Every structure is written in structure tokens, then in C-alpha cells.
CSV table of C-alpha atoms in Angstrom, one decimal:
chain,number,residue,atom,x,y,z
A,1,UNK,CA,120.7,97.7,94.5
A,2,UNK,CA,117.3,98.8,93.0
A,3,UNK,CA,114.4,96.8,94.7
A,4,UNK,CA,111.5,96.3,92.7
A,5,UNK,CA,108.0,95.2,93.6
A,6,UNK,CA,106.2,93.1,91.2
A,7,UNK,CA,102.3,92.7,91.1
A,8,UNK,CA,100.5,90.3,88.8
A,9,UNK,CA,98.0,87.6,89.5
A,10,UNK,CA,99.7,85.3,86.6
A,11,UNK,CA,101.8,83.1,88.3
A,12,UNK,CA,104.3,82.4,85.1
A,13,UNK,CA,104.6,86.2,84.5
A,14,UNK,CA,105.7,86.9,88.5
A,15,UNK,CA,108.5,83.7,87.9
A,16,UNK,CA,109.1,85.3,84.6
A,17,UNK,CA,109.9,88.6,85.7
A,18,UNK,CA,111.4,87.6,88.7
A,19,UNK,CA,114.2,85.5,86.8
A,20,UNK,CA,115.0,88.3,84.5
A,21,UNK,CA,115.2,91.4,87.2
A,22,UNK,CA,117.4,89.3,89.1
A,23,UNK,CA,119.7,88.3,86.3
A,24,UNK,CA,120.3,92.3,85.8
A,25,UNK,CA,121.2,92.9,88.9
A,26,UNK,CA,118.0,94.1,90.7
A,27,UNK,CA,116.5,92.9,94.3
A,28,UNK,CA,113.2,91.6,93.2
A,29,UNK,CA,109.6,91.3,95.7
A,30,UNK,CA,106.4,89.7,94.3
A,31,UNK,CA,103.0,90.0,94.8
A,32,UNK,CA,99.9,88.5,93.7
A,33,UNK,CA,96.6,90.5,95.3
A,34,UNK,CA,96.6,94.0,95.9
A,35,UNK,CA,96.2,93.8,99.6
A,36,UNK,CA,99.5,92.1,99.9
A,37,UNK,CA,101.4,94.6,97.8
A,38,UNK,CA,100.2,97.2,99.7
A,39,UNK,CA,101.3,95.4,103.3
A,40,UNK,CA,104.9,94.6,101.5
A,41,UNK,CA,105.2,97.9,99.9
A,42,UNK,CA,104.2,99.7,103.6
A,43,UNK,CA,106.8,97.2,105.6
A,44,UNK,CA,110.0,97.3,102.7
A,45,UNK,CA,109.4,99.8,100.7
A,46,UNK,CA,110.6,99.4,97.3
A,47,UNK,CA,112.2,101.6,94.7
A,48,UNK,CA,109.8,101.0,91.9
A,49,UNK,CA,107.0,98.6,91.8
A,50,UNK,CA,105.6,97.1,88.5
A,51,UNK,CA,101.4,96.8,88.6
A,52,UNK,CA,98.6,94.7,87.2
A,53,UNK,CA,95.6,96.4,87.0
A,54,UNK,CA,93.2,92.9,86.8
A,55,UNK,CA,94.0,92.2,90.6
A,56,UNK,CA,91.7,89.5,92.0
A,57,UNK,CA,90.9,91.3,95.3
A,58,UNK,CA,91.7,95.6,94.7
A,59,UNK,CA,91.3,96.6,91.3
A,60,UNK,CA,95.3,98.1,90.3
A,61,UNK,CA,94.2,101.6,89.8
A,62,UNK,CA,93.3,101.9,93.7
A,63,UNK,CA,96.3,100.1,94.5
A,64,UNK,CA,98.2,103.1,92.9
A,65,UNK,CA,95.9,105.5,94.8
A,66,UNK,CA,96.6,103.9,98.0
A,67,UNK,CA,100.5,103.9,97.5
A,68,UNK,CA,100.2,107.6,96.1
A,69,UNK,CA,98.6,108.4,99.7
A,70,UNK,CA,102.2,107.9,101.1
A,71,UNK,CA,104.4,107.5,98.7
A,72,UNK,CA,106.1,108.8,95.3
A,73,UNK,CA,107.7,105.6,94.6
A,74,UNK,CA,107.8,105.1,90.6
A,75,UNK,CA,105.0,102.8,88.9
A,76,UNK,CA,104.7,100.9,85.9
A,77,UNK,CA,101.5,99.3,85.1
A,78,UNK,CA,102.1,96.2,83.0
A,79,UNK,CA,98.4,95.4,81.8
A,80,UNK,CA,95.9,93.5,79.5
A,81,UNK,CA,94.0,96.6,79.5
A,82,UNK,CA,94.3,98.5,76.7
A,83,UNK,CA,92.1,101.4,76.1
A,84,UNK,CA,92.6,104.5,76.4
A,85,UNK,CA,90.3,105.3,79.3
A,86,UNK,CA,92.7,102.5,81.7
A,87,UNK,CA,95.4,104.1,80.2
A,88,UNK,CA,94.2,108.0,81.3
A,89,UNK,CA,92.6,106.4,84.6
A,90,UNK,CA,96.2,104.9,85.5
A,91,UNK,CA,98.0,108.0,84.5
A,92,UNK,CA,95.9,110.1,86.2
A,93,UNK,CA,96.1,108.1,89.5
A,94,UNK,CA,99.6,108.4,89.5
A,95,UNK,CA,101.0,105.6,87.5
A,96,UNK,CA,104.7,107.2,85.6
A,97,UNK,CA,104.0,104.6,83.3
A,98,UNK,CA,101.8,102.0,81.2
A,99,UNK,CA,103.0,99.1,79.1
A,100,UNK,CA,100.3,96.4,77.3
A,101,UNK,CA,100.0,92.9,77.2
A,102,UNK,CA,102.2,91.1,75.5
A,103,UNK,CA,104.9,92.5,76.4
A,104,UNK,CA,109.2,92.4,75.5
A,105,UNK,CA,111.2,91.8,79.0
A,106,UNK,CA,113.3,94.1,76.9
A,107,UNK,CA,110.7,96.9,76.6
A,108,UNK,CA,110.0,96.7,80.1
A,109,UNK,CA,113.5,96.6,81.2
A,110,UNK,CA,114.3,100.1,79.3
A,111,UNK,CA,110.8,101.6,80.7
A,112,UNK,CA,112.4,100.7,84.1
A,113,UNK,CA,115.6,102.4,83.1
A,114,UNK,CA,113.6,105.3,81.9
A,115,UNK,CA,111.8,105.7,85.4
A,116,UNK,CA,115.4,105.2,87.4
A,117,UNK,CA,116.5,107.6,85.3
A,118,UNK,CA,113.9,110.1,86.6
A,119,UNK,CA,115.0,110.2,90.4
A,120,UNK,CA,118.0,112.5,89.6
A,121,UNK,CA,117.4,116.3,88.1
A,122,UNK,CA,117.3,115.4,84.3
A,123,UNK,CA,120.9,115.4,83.0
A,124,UNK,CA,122.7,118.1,81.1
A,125,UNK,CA,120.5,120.7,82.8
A,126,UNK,CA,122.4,123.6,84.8
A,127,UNK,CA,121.2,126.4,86.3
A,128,UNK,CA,121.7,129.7,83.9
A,129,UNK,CA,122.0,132.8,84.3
A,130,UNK,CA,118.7,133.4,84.2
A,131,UNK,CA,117.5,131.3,86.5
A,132,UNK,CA,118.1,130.4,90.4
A,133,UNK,CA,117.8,127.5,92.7
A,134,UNK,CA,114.3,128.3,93.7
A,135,UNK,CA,111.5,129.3,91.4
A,136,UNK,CA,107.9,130.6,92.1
A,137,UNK,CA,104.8,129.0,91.0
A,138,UNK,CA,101.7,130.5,92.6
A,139,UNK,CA,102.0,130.3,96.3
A,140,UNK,CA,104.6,127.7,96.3
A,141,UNK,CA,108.7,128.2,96.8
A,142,UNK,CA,110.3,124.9,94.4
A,143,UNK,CA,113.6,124.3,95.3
A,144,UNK,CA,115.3,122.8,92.7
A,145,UNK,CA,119.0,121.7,94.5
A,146,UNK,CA,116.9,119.8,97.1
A,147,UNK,CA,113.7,119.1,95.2
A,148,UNK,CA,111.2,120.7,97.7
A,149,UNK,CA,107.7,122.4,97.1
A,150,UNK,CA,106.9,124.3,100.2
A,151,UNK,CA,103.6,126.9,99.9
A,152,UNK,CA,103.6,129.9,101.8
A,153,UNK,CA,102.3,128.6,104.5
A,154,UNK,CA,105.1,126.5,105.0
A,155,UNK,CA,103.3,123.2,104.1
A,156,UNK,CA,105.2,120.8,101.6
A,157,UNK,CA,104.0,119.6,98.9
A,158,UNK,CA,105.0,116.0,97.7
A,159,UNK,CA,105.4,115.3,94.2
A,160,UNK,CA,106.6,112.1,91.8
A,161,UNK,CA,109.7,111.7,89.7
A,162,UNK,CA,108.0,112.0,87.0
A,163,UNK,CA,106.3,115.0,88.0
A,164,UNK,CA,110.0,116.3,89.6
A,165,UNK,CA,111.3,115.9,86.4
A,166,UNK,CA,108.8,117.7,84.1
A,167,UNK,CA,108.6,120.2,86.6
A,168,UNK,CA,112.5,120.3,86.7
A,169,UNK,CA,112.7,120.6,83.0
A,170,UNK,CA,110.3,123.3,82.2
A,171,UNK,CA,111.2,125.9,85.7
A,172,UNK,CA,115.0,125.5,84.5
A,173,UNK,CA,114.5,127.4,80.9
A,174,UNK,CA,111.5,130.3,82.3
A,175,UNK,CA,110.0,131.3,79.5
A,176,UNK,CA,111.4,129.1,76.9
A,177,UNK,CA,108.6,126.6,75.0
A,178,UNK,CA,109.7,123.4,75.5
A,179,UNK,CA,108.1,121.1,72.4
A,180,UNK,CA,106.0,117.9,73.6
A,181,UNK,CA,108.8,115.7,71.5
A,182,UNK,CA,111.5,117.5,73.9
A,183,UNK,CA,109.8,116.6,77.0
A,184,UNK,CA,108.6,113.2,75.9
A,185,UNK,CA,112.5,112.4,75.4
A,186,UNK,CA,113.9,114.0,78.3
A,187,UNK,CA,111.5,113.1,80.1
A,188,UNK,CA,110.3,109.6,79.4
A,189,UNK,CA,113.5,108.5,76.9
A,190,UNK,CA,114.4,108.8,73.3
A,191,UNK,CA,111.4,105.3,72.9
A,192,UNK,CA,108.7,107.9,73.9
A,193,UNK,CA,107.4,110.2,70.7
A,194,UNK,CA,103.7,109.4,70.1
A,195,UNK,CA,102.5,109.7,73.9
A,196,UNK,CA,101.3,112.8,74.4
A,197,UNK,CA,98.7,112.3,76.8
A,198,UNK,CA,101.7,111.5,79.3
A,199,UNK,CA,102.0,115.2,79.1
A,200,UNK,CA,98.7,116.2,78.6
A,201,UNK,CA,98.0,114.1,82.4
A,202,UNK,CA,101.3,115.2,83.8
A,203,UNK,CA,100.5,118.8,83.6
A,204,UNK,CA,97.3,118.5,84.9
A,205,UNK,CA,98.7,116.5,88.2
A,206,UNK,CA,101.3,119.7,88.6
A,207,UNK,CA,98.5,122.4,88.3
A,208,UNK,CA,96.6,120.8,90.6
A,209,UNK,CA,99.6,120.9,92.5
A,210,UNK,CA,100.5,123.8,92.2
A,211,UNK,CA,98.5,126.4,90.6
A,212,UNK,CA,96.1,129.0,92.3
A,213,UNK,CA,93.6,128.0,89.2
A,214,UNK,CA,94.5,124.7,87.6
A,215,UNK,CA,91.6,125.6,85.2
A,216,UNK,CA,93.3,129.1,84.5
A,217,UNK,CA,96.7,128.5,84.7
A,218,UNK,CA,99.1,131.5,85.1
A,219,UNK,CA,102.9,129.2,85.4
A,220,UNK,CA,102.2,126.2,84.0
A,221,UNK,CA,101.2,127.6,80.6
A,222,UNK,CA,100.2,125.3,77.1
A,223,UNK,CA,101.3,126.0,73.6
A,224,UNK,CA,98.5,124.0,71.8
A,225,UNK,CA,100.0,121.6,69.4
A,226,UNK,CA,103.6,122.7,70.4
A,227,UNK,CA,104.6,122.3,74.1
A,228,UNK,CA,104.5,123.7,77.0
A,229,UNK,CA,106.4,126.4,79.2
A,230,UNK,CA,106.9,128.2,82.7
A,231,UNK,CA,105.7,132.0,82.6
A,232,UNK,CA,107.6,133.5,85.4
């Protein structure tokens, strides 16, 4: 069973969401301050945890900076907040992804699908011909059967779902532009067309990650206006 930790000051939206993620099926925890997501998320750790950003005590986007110090667990920021700059700041952070006030229980439940979705290798993609099960990006080994990033100094490097799956999607077809609308879908879902600073802060994350130059990047190459792809 999924376990989910929810984080919202509003004490009708917690018993809200509460009612309905336990009506689907899913094993629900609720916070309302940062500090006390953070101890429940450190002693149970969930599988996803949905975040407010207007926290009384820890403004949200350290809350996802302090779960990104340990863990990759998926996050959904369910905020008031909605300019762009909260948007790019939660993104950027390491939320995997942000949905406004007012909100559908609907929409959020197929966000939370979308997210699930993105702990598995993305489906439909096998390893070709032209490809193998590890791949080389700058001074890192990705294995993509186990999902590892090691560098060569035998270090691992830890990355998200989201960023697993983006990475995942691009080393699979070296060479091969994959459009921003092919990503988004895979990626995100079929719901996802219009939000291509996802990508734009995604692929930042992975050069940092990953690349000897994130400001010169020789793998993780850009198409402007297109897409992206993996130079070899």
C-alpha cells in the first residue's frame, strides 16, 4: 500500500484529503508544520508526500530541501502560491510536481498517479541494439537495470524519479531528439503539454548531476524550441 504524507496548515483540506486517499486505497499520514513532517517523514518514511508551501513555522520550499538531503521520495506541492518564481523555486528545490489552489481531488489524484508511475523505468522502453545497460555521462557509469549513478571515483550519486525517468528516457534512444511534448507525456502523463519549464528545471538538476560543465554541456544536449537528447 502507497503511504502518503500530507502537509497543509488548513485543517479542512488535511481531513479532506485524508478521506479521499483513504477511500482509494492509500495509507494516509498528516502533518500540519514543517518541523513535524520532517520528524514523521525521518521516523516512517513515506512513499510520496504532498506539500504546502505557506507552512506556519518552515516555509515548504526548505521543507523539500531538507527531505532532498536524504531522500528521493516523490513531492507534490499543493499551493496558494501561484507565480512563476514559487513555481521555479519548488521545482528547482526538488519538488516532481506543483498543483494551485483550488484544486480537483481528481487532478490531484492522477498527479499522484503520474508520480507512482515514475518509480518504475518508463514503460514500453527496451534496451536496443544500440544501446546497453550502462551508459556514460561525463565521469559517471548509469546503470539503467538497477538505476545507479556511480562517478569514477566510485561515489554514487542519488537522483529522483523524476530525474530517473527523464534520465531513463533520453540515455535509452543515444542520439535520438526526444521533443519536449514526448517527454512531458512520458514523463509527467498524457495531462502535461504546456509545462515546459518542468523540463527546462529537470535538466538543469541532471547537469548539475552529472555533467563536467553544466554550463557547457557535452551529454545532456538542448534542441532549442524542440527537445532535448543524449550525445554519446
Amino acid at each position: 500500500m502507497t503511504r502518503i504524507l500530507v502537509v497543509d496548515d488548513e485543517p479542512q483540506i488535511l481531513r479532506a484529503l485524508r478521506i479521499n486517499l483513504r477511500a482509494r486505497g492509500y495509507d494516509v499520514e498528516v502533518a500540519d508544520t514543517g518541523a513535524t513532517a520532517l520528524k514523521a517523514a525521518a521516523g516512517h518514511p513515506p512513499d510520496l508526500v504532498v506539500l504546502d508551501l505557506g507552512l506556519p513555522d518552515i516555509d515548504g520550499i526548505d521543507v523539500i530541501r531538507g527531505l532532498r538531503g536524504w531522500t528521493a521520495v516523490p513531492i507534490i506541492v499543493l499551493s496558494g502560491r501561484a507565480g512563476s518564481e514559487d513555481k521555479v523555486s519548488a521545482l528547482d528545490a526538488g519538488a516532481d510536481d506543483y498543483i494551485t489552489k483550488p484544486f480537483g481531488v481528481d487532478e490531484l489524484l492522477a498527479r499522484i498517479r503520474a508520480v507512482t508511475r515514475r518509480l518504475t523505468v518508463t514503460p514500453g522502453d527496451t534496451l536496443g541494439p544500440a544501446t546497453t545497460a550502462a551508459a556514460r555521462v561525463g565521469r559517471h557509469t548509469v546503470n539503467l537495470a538497477d538505476r545507479t549513478v556511480t562517478r569514477d571515483d566510485g561515489t554514487e550519486v542519488r537522483l529522483t524519479p523524476t530525474q530517473w525517468a527523464m534520465l531513463d528516457k533520453l540515455l535509452r534512444h543515444p542520439g535520438k531528439l526526444i521533443s519536449q511534448r514526448q517527454l512531458l507525456h512520458d514523463v509527467w502523463g498524457p495531462e502535461y503539454q504546456q509545462e515546459t519549464n518542468y523540463l527546462r528545471q529537470y535538466m538543469a538538476q541532471l547537469r548539475r548531476k552529472l555533467e563536467d560543465d553544466p554550463a557547457r554541456p557535452r551529454h545532456l544536449i538542448t534542441e532549442p524550441g524542440m527537445g532535448y537528447r543524449y550525445r554519446p
